[in-house]
Short mmCIF file of C-alpha atoms and ligand atoms in Angstrom, two decimals:
data_model
loop_
_atom_site.label_atom_id
_atom_site.label_comp_id
_atom_site.label_asym_id
_atom_site.label_seq_id
_atom_site.Cartn_x
_atom_site.Cartn_y
_atom_site.Cartn_z
CA MET A 25 22.56 39.61 -31.18
CA LEU A 26 25.65 37.49 -31.43
CA ARG A 27 25.56 34.44 -29.20
CA ARG A 28 29.14 34.91 -28.24
CA GLU A 29 28.23 34.61 -24.59
CA VAL A 30 27.65 30.90 -25.19
CA ARG A 31 31.35 30.45 -24.65
CA TYR A 32 31.54 32.37 -21.43
CA VAL A 33 29.33 30.77 -18.86
CA SER A 34 29.15 32.96 -15.80
CA SER A 35 30.11 31.03 -12.70
CA ALA A 36 28.71 33.76 -10.49
CA ALA A 37 25.18 33.90 -11.76
CA THR A 38 23.42 35.66 -8.94
CA THR A 39 19.89 36.25 -10.07
CA ARG A 40 17.46 33.57 -11.11
CA ARG A 41 17.31 35.00 -14.61
CA GLN A 42 21.03 34.92 -14.97
CA SER A 43 21.32 31.37 -13.80
CA THR A 44 18.59 30.24 -16.19
CA ALA A 45 20.37 31.93 -19.08
CA SER A 46 23.72 30.45 -18.07
CA GLY A 47 22.15 27.04 -17.79
CA LEU A 48 20.76 27.36 -21.27
CA HIS A 49 24.07 28.53 -22.71
CA PHE A 50 25.91 25.81 -20.88
CA TYR A 51 23.49 23.27 -22.33
CA GLN A 52 23.79 24.69 -25.86
CA ASN A 53 27.53 24.76 -25.68
CA ARG A 54 27.60 21.22 -24.40
CA GLN A 55 25.48 20.14 -27.38
CA LEU A 56 27.87 21.92 -29.70
CA GLU A 57 30.79 20.06 -28.14
CA LEU A 58 29.02 16.73 -28.52
CA TYR A 59 28.39 17.30 -32.22
CA ALA A 60 31.78 18.84 -32.89
CA ALA A 61 33.41 15.76 -31.36
CA LYS A 62 31.87 13.58 -34.08
CA GLN A 63 33.65 12.96 -37.36
CA ALA A 64 31.96 13.95 -40.59
CA GLN A 65 30.93 10.94 -42.68
CA ARG A 66 32.54 11.97 -45.96
CA LEU A 67 31.16 10.59 -49.19
CA SER A 68 32.33 10.23 -52.77
CA LEU A 69 30.39 11.12 -55.90
CA ARG A 70 30.19 7.44 -56.69
CA GLN A 71 28.62 6.66 -53.32
CA LEU A 72 26.08 9.43 -53.81
CA VAL A 73 25.16 8.06 -57.23
CA PHE A 74 25.19 4.43 -56.13
CA PHE A 75 22.94 5.05 -53.15
CA GLY A 76 20.50 7.19 -55.12
CA ARG A 77 20.29 4.99 -58.17
CA SER A 78 17.73 2.43 -57.05
CA MET A 79 15.54 4.43 -54.80
CA ASN A 80 12.75 3.14 -52.64
CA GLU A 81 10.93 4.52 -49.66
CA GLU A 82 13.24 2.94 -47.13
CA ARG A 83 16.36 4.29 -48.81
CA LEU A 84 14.85 7.76 -49.16
CA ILE A 85 14.06 7.84 -45.44
CA LYS A 86 17.59 6.64 -44.72
CA SER A 87 18.98 9.43 -46.91
CA ALA A 88 16.83 11.99 -45.06
CA ASN A 89 18.05 10.82 -41.67
CA TYR A 90 21.66 10.84 -42.85
CA VAL A 91 21.27 14.50 -43.87
CA ARG A 92 19.43 15.30 -40.62
CA GLU A 93 22.26 13.84 -38.54
CA GLU A 94 25.23 14.78 -40.69
CA LEU A 95 24.54 18.47 -41.29
CA PRO A 96 24.59 19.54 -37.63
CA VAL A 97 27.92 17.73 -37.20
CA ARG A 98 29.42 19.64 -40.14
CA ILE A 99 27.92 22.92 -38.94
CA ALA A 100 29.23 22.29 -35.40
CA HIS A 101 32.79 21.98 -36.75
CA ARG A 102 32.49 25.32 -38.46
CA LEU A 103 30.92 26.97 -35.41
CA ARG A 104 33.98 25.83 -33.49
CA ASP A 105 36.19 27.36 -36.17
CA LEU A 106 34.32 30.62 -35.89
CA GLN A 107 34.70 30.59 -32.12
CA ALA A 108 38.45 30.17 -32.49
CA LEU A 109 38.76 33.42 -34.45
CA PRO A 110 39.89 36.56 -32.66
CA TYR A 111 36.91 38.31 -31.11
CA VAL A 112 37.38 41.36 -33.33
CA VAL A 113 36.97 39.15 -36.40
CA VAL A 114 33.90 37.25 -35.32
CA MET A 115 32.23 40.54 -34.41
CA GLN A 116 32.91 41.87 -37.90
CA GLU A 117 29.98 42.72 -40.15
CA GLY A 118 29.26 39.64 -42.24
CA VAL A 119 31.05 37.16 -39.97
CA SER A 120 28.71 37.78 -37.06
CA LYS A 121 25.76 37.31 -39.42
CA VAL A 122 27.07 33.92 -40.52
CA TYR A 123 27.78 32.90 -36.93
CA GLU A 124 24.16 33.66 -36.03
CA LEU A 125 22.83 31.79 -39.05
CA TYR A 126 24.93 28.72 -38.24
CA TRP A 127 23.88 28.64 -34.61
CA SER A 128 20.29 28.86 -35.62
CA ALA A 129 20.62 26.13 -38.28
CA PHE A 130 22.52 23.91 -35.84
CA GLU A 131 19.79 24.21 -33.23
CA LYS A 132 17.05 23.56 -35.76
CA PHE A 133 18.71 20.46 -37.21
CA ARG A 134 19.50 19.11 -33.77
CA ARG A 135 15.90 19.37 -32.74
CA PHE A 136 14.39 18.02 -35.95
CA PRO A 137 12.65 14.74 -35.10
CA PRO A 138 13.71 11.52 -36.85
CA ILE A 139 12.11 11.02 -40.26
CA GLU A 140 9.97 7.90 -40.32
CA ASN A 141 7.83 8.13 -43.41
CA LEU A 142 7.32 10.03 -46.65
CA GLU A 143 5.16 12.64 -45.00
CA ASP A 144 7.91 13.42 -42.48
CA ASN A 145 10.32 13.58 -45.38
CA GLU A 146 8.22 16.19 -47.18
CA LYS A 147 8.30 18.35 -44.05
CA PHE A 148 12.02 17.80 -43.75
CA CYS A 149 12.63 18.78 -47.39
CA SER A 150 10.65 21.96 -47.02
CA PHE A 151 12.56 22.76 -43.80
CA VAL A 152 15.87 22.23 -45.62
CA ARG A 153 14.74 24.29 -48.62
CA THR A 154 14.00 27.21 -46.31
CA LEU A 155 17.45 26.95 -44.75
CA LEU A 156 19.11 26.77 -48.17
CA ASP A 157 17.38 30.04 -49.04
CA GLU A 158 18.19 31.65 -45.72
CA HIS A 159 21.86 30.83 -46.25
CA GLY A 160 21.92 32.26 -49.78
CA ALA A 161 24.14 35.20 -48.83
CA VAL A 162 26.66 33.31 -46.68
CA ILE A 163 29.56 33.51 -49.14
CA PRO A 164 29.50 37.26 -49.83
CA SER A 165 28.90 37.84 -46.09
CA LEU A 166 31.94 35.79 -45.16
CA ALA A 167 34.04 37.32 -47.90
CA LEU A 168 33.03 40.79 -46.73
CA GLY A 169 33.75 40.03 -43.07
CA LEU A 170 37.07 38.39 -43.79
CA SER A 171 38.17 41.14 -46.18
CA LEU A 172 37.46 43.69 -43.48
CA SER A 173 39.31 41.51 -40.97
CA SER A 174 42.24 40.84 -43.24
CA PRO A 175 44.57 43.20 -41.30
CA ASN A 176 43.86 41.14 -38.14
CA LEU A 177 44.74 37.72 -39.54
CA GLN A 178 47.84 36.14 -41.00
CA PRO A 179 47.28 35.26 -44.68
CA ASP A 180 47.68 31.50 -44.05
CA GLN A 181 45.28 31.58 -41.11
CA LEU A 182 42.73 33.60 -43.07
CA ASP A 183 42.93 31.43 -46.16
CA SER A 184 42.73 28.12 -44.36
CA PHE A 185 39.75 29.36 -42.33
CA MET A 186 37.98 30.51 -45.50
CA ARG A 187 38.80 27.25 -47.27
CA ARG A 188 37.25 25.20 -44.46
CA MET A 189 34.17 27.42 -44.36
CA LEU A 190 33.65 27.24 -48.12
CA VAL A 191 34.41 23.55 -48.59
CA SER A 192 32.10 22.72 -45.73
CA ARG A 193 29.35 24.92 -47.08
CA ILE A 194 29.59 23.33 -50.52
CA SER A 195 29.43 19.91 -48.88
CA ARG A 196 26.35 20.73 -46.83
CA ARG A 197 24.55 22.16 -49.80
CA VAL A 198 25.47 19.14 -51.91
CA LEU A 199 24.01 16.76 -49.33
CA ALA A 200 20.90 18.87 -48.80
CA GLU A 201 20.22 19.51 -52.48
CA HIS A 202 20.99 15.92 -53.43
CA HIS A 203 18.45 14.62 -50.96
CA ILE A 204 15.82 17.10 -52.16
CA ALA A 205 16.50 16.10 -55.78
CA LEU A 206 16.23 12.39 -54.87
CA THR A 207 12.93 13.12 -53.20
CA ASP A 208 11.71 15.06 -56.24
CA SER A 209 12.58 12.15 -58.54
CA PHE A 210 11.00 9.61 -56.23
CA THR A 211 7.78 11.56 -55.97
CA GLY A 212 7.62 12.25 -59.71
CA ARG A 213 8.75 15.88 -59.63
CA GLU A 214 11.38 15.26 -62.28
CA ARG A 215 13.85 17.89 -63.34
CA ASP A 216 14.83 18.66 -66.90
CA THR A 217 18.38 17.46 -67.55
CA ASP A 218 18.72 18.11 -71.29
CA GLY A 219 18.91 14.35 -71.78
CA GLU A 220 22.13 14.13 -69.75
CA GLY A 221 20.67 11.79 -67.12
CA HIS A 222 21.00 12.33 -63.39
CA VAL A 223 20.83 10.77 -59.97
CA GLY A 224 19.86 13.48 -57.52
CA ILE A 225 22.00 16.49 -58.39
CA ILE A 226 24.70 14.42 -60.07
CA TYR A 227 24.64 14.28 -63.85
CA THR A 228 25.71 10.82 -64.88
CA GLY A 229 26.50 11.66 -68.50
CA LEU A 230 27.51 15.28 -68.23
CA GLY A 231 28.76 16.48 -71.61
CA VAL A 232 31.68 18.86 -71.19
CA GLU A 233 31.30 20.47 -74.59
CA ASN A 234 27.62 21.11 -73.86
CA SER A 235 28.53 22.83 -70.62
CA VAL A 236 31.12 25.02 -72.33
CA ARG A 237 28.61 25.98 -74.98
CA ARG A 238 25.90 26.65 -72.43
CA CYS A 239 28.19 28.95 -70.44
CA THR A 240 29.32 30.71 -73.60
CA SER A 241 25.80 31.44 -74.67
CA LEU A 242 24.87 32.58 -71.17
CA LEU A 243 27.77 35.00 -71.28
CA ARG A 244 26.49 36.23 -74.60
CA GLU A 245 23.06 36.74 -73.03
CA LEU A 246 24.86 38.87 -70.54
CA ASN A 247 26.12 40.86 -73.47
CA TYR A 248 22.51 41.24 -74.51
CA VAL A 249 21.60 42.49 -71.06
CA VAL A 250 24.12 45.28 -71.18
CA ASP A 251 23.90 45.92 -74.89
CA GLY A 252 23.15 49.54 -75.60
CA ALA A 253 23.96 50.63 -72.09
CA SER A 254 26.70 52.93 -73.20
CA PRO A 255 29.03 54.51 -72.45
CA HIS A 256 30.48 52.17 -69.84
CA ASP A 257 29.96 48.93 -71.69
CA GLN A 258 31.53 49.68 -74.94
CA LEU A 259 34.04 47.34 -73.38
CA VAL A 260 31.68 44.40 -73.12
CA ARG A 261 29.60 44.88 -76.21
CA GLN A 262 31.42 42.24 -78.14
CA TRP A 263 32.63 38.96 -76.72
CA PRO A 264 35.38 36.93 -78.37
CA GLU A 265 34.51 33.69 -80.09
CA VAL A 266 34.95 30.49 -78.07
CA ILE A 267 36.41 27.52 -79.95
CA VAL A 268 35.99 24.10 -78.34
CA GLU A 269 38.39 21.37 -79.46
CA GLY A 270 39.82 18.05 -78.28
CA HIS A 271 37.71 15.12 -77.10
CA LEU A 272 34.37 16.67 -77.82
CA GLY A 273 32.32 13.65 -76.86
CA THR A 274 33.66 13.63 -73.28
CA ARG A 275 31.03 12.75 -70.71
CA PHE A 276 31.45 12.00 -67.04
CA SER A 277 29.56 11.96 -63.75
CA TYR A 278 29.70 15.30 -62.03
CA ILE A 279 27.58 18.00 -60.47
CA ARG A 280 26.63 20.15 -63.42
CA GLU A 281 26.18 23.25 -61.29
CA HIS A 282 29.78 22.95 -60.03
CA LEU A 283 31.27 22.36 -63.46
CA GLU A 284 29.36 25.24 -64.99
CA TYR A 285 30.13 27.58 -62.12
CA MET A 286 33.83 27.08 -62.85
CA ILE A 287 33.60 27.21 -66.64
CA PHE A 288 31.39 30.30 -66.51
CA GLU A 289 33.77 32.12 -64.18
CA LEU A 290 36.89 31.15 -66.11
CA LEU A 291 35.38 32.02 -69.49
CA LYS A 292 34.08 35.29 -68.12
CA ASN A 293 37.57 36.23 -66.90
CA SER A 294 39.09 35.25 -70.24
CA MET A 295 36.50 37.23 -72.15
CA GLN A 296 36.89 40.32 -70.01
CA ALA A 297 40.67 40.18 -70.28
CA THR A 298 40.52 39.70 -74.06
CA VAL A 299 38.10 42.58 -74.55
CA ALA A 300 40.12 44.87 -72.28
CA LYS A 301 43.42 44.01 -73.95
CA HIS A 302 42.11 44.60 -77.48
CA VAL A 303 40.12 47.79 -77.08
CA GLY A 304 39.43 49.33 -80.46
CA ALA A 305 40.36 46.19 -82.41
CA THR A 306 37.93 45.20 -85.14
CA GLU A 307 38.35 41.51 -84.36
CA LEU A 308 39.04 39.84 -81.05
CA PRO A 309 41.31 36.79 -80.79
CA PRO A 310 39.26 33.69 -79.91
CA ILE A 311 39.37 31.81 -76.63
CA VAL A 312 40.29 28.18 -77.15
CA VAL A 313 38.87 25.53 -74.85
CA THR A 314 40.55 22.13 -75.12
CA VAL A 315 38.80 19.15 -73.55
CA VAL A 316 40.78 15.97 -72.90
CA ALA A 317 39.40 12.77 -71.42
CA GLY A 318 42.27 11.02 -69.65
CA GLU A 319 42.11 7.70 -67.87
CA ASP A 320 41.32 9.13 -64.46
CA ASN A 321 40.63 12.80 -65.16
CA VAL A 322 38.84 15.13 -67.44
CA SER A 323 41.09 18.09 -68.25
CA ILE A 324 39.92 21.38 -69.59
CA ARG A 325 42.36 24.03 -70.76
CA ILE A 326 41.09 27.54 -71.42
CA SER A 327 43.56 29.68 -73.39
CA ASP A 328 43.03 33.35 -74.00
CA GLN A 329 45.01 36.20 -75.46
CA GLY A 330 43.96 38.67 -72.81
CA GLY A 331 47.49 39.78 -71.93
CA GLY A 332 48.13 37.41 -69.01
CA LEU A 333 48.08 38.18 -65.34
CA LEU A 334 50.42 41.13 -65.47
CA ASN A 335 50.07 42.67 -62.08
CA PRO A 336 53.11 43.94 -60.24
CA LYS A 337 51.42 43.35 -56.88
CA LEU A 338 50.81 39.68 -57.59
CA LYS A 339 53.66 37.42 -56.48
CA SER A 340 52.11 34.28 -57.93
CA PRO A 341 48.93 33.59 -59.93
CA SER A 342 47.66 31.50 -57.03
CA ASP A 343 47.48 34.69 -54.95
CA LEU A 344 44.32 35.39 -56.93
CA PHE A 345 42.68 32.59 -54.92
CA SER A 346 43.57 34.27 -51.65
CA PHE A 347 41.18 36.17 -49.42
CA SER A 348 44.00 38.05 -47.69
CA HIS A 349 44.72 41.61 -48.79
CA LEU A 350 48.43 40.90 -48.30
CA ARG A 351 48.30 38.39 -51.15
CA ASN A 352 45.53 39.96 -53.17
CA ALA A 353 45.32 43.71 -52.65
CA THR A 354 41.94 43.96 -54.38
CA ARG A 355 40.33 42.42 -51.28
CA MET A 356 40.43 45.78 -49.51
CA GLU A 357 39.33 47.87 -52.48
CA HIS A 358 36.39 50.10 -51.76
CA SER A 359 34.42 49.01 -54.80
CA ARG A 360 34.91 45.32 -53.94
CA LEU A 361 33.75 45.85 -50.37
CA GLY A 362 30.75 47.81 -51.61
CA SER A 363 29.83 45.04 -54.05
CA LEU A 364 30.20 42.41 -51.35
CA ARG A 365 28.07 44.46 -49.01
CA SER A 366 25.23 44.64 -51.50
CA ALA A 367 25.56 40.96 -52.46
CA SER A 368 25.52 39.98 -48.81
CA SER A 369 22.31 41.88 -48.20
CA HIS A 370 20.65 40.48 -51.32
CA PRO A 371 18.38 37.60 -50.29
CA ALA A 372 19.81 35.31 -52.94
CA GLY A 373 23.36 36.42 -52.17
CA MET A 374 25.21 35.05 -55.13
CA ARG A 375 23.72 33.14 -57.96
CA ALA A 376 22.75 29.59 -57.22
CA THR A 377 23.09 28.63 -60.83
CA VAL A 378 24.38 30.42 -63.84
CA GLU A 379 20.94 30.36 -65.42
CA GLU A 380 19.39 32.04 -62.41
CA LEU A 381 21.90 34.83 -62.59
CA VAL A 382 21.14 35.58 -66.20
CA GLN A 383 17.40 35.25 -65.65
CA ARG A 384 17.61 37.72 -62.80
CA TRP A 385 19.45 40.27 -64.86
CA GLN A 386 17.07 39.86 -67.76
CA GLN A 387 14.07 40.21 -65.52
CA GLU A 388 15.53 43.29 -63.95
CA GLN A 389 16.22 44.77 -67.32
CA ARG A 390 12.65 44.13 -68.43
CA GLN A 391 11.34 45.81 -65.33
CA GLN A 392 13.65 48.75 -65.71
CA THR A 393 13.62 49.41 -69.41
CA GLU A 394 13.58 53.13 -68.76
CA ASP A 395 16.78 52.84 -66.75
CA VAL A 396 19.15 50.31 -68.26
CA SER A 397 21.90 51.50 -66.00
CA VAL A 398 20.24 49.60 -63.15
CA ALA A 399 20.93 46.36 -64.98
CA VAL A 400 24.48 47.48 -65.60
CA LYS A 401 24.88 48.32 -61.93
CA LYS A 402 23.65 44.85 -61.06
CA LEU A 403 26.13 43.35 -63.47
CA GLU A 404 28.91 45.30 -61.84
CA THR A 405 27.73 44.26 -58.41
CA GLU A 406 27.74 40.58 -59.16
CA ALA A 407 30.75 40.64 -61.41
CA GLY A 408 32.79 42.78 -59.11
CA VAL A 409 32.64 40.78 -55.89
CA GLY A 410 35.79 39.00 -56.93
CA ILE A 411 35.12 35.63 -55.36
CA GLY A 412 34.40 33.70 -58.53
CA LEU A 413 37.96 32.58 -59.08
CA ALA A 414 38.59 31.69 -55.45
CA MET A 415 35.30 29.77 -55.39
CA SER A 416 36.19 27.94 -58.60
CA TYR A 417 39.43 26.83 -56.97
CA ILE A 418 37.47 25.46 -54.01
CA PHE A 419 34.92 23.76 -56.28
CA ALA A 420 37.71 22.15 -58.33
CA ARG A 421 39.36 20.68 -55.25
CA TYR A 422 36.16 19.59 -53.52
CA PHE A 423 36.19 16.13 -55.11
CA GLY A 424 39.96 16.03 -55.56
CA GLY A 425 40.43 18.05 -58.76
CA SER A 426 42.75 20.99 -59.36
CA LEU A 427 42.81 24.43 -60.92
CA GLU A 428 45.98 26.15 -62.11
CA LEU A 429 46.61 29.44 -63.83
CA VAL A 430 49.60 30.00 -66.06
CA SER A 431 50.29 33.52 -67.21
CA LEU A 432 52.09 34.15 -70.46
CA ASP A 433 52.83 37.71 -69.49
CA GLY A 434 51.96 40.17 -72.20
CA TRP A 435 50.16 37.53 -74.28
CA GLY A 436 47.46 35.64 -72.40
CA THR A 437 46.50 33.16 -69.71
CA ASP A 438 46.11 29.39 -69.78
CA VAL A 439 43.85 27.90 -67.17
CA TYR A 440 44.08 24.18 -66.44
CA LEU A 441 41.07 22.60 -64.78
CA LYS A 442 41.38 18.92 -63.93
CA LEU A 443 38.47 16.97 -62.53
CA PRO A 444 38.45 13.33 -61.42
CA LYS A 445 36.47 11.17 -63.76
CA LEU A 446 35.80 8.11 -61.66
CA GLY A 447 34.03 9.77 -58.75
CA THR A 448 35.87 7.65 -56.20
CA ASN A 449 37.54 10.50 -54.28
CA LEU A 450 35.95 11.41 -51.00
CA GLU A 451 34.82 14.97 -50.41
CA GLY A 452 37.58 17.27 -49.17
CA ILE A 453 38.87 16.56 -45.67
CA GLU A 454 37.55 19.86 -44.37
CA VAL A 455 33.83 19.24 -44.65
C1 COI B 11 24.81 26.89 -46.02
O1 COI B 11 24.38 27.19 -47.10
O2 COI B 11 25.72 27.54 -45.47
C2 COI B 11 24.23 25.74 -45.30
O3 COI B 11 24.75 25.38 -44.30
C3 COI B 11 23.00 25.10 -45.87
C4 COI B 11 22.39 24.07 -44.96
C5 COI B 11 21.94 24.64 -43.66
C6 COI B 11 21.27 23.39 -45.66
#
């Protein structure tokens, strides 16, 4: 049940039971206020790398305690945001689920004892891993709840609420996953980084061309998954070629999962648009990815010939980033809501990494060889939730980058992704 009553402490508690409950709620709400009054300690990529680079036991314990103290502060801010929503919104399917999850995580973090040694840290990491899993479906749940609530919120209010929720969630997961990865490295549980080098979850020599190629081949795997599942996927049987040009040797420090989330989403959109625009053509025009290493930024332009963003209901391409149905009418579409509903009830919610997504589809296809349409359904479910572009926009801006779409109506779309190279920007203000 929703803990909405936390906000309304009865002053006329008559029975003993009531007064105990009110006391508890008063206490919990007081704790929330105390944490929400604290400022988040925002970090930059460079700080995360610098701190994690020369690890020892003392620093690892310090990192654990930072995460233990910082996460409940960030969660408390978002709980406050949720409480400020109209009641009808917070009671909405999806939003109420997230509110519950956040209260529970807040309470658990708040009560977690200080970490004093490596053994405590192992317990802490396994506690955090469980929470990361439990929160796997937060984004589709929120997107579902807010889409359903869209008629009750002004577009600016809805979008700024969603932005804060998503930026903050990214930030919490970055801190949590970074600490777990630092622990894994320290205790010899190394991860495979394809030789790109890493500190925690940050790749210190992330090759942009490699990431583009990895995403391209993952999208082709996806083609493999649906191959033969006619008639629906005649459309996706053949993907256009992806040409990568520009400064091909570009490497920088970044979170690979974030970069590849964006590239995967953007390439997927370009591929789908190209295929849809050129139905029946024997050859598809290629997608051109241009990588440029500037002094402060890495820029990636993705150009397709998929017809552009011709949509009479769209006032500006940036409306595609919006969660409000007044800016982006697809938010209230039945099929979108249905896809969000199933993604929000899936334990993993949305994919954690691109590889996991493809692995899941492949596995499913292997298990269901007699019914390939199940795999296709899954593809539609994940592909149709429509939050990939909005999430990419949030990811791009998280460490001070940008994402812009330019439509050459009737011809194609150019996407400009710019990411800071030096890692000195602090996380977004809304963590
Ligand atoms: C989230 O994924 O929403 C989180 O807050 C994760 C955190 C509790 C580790």
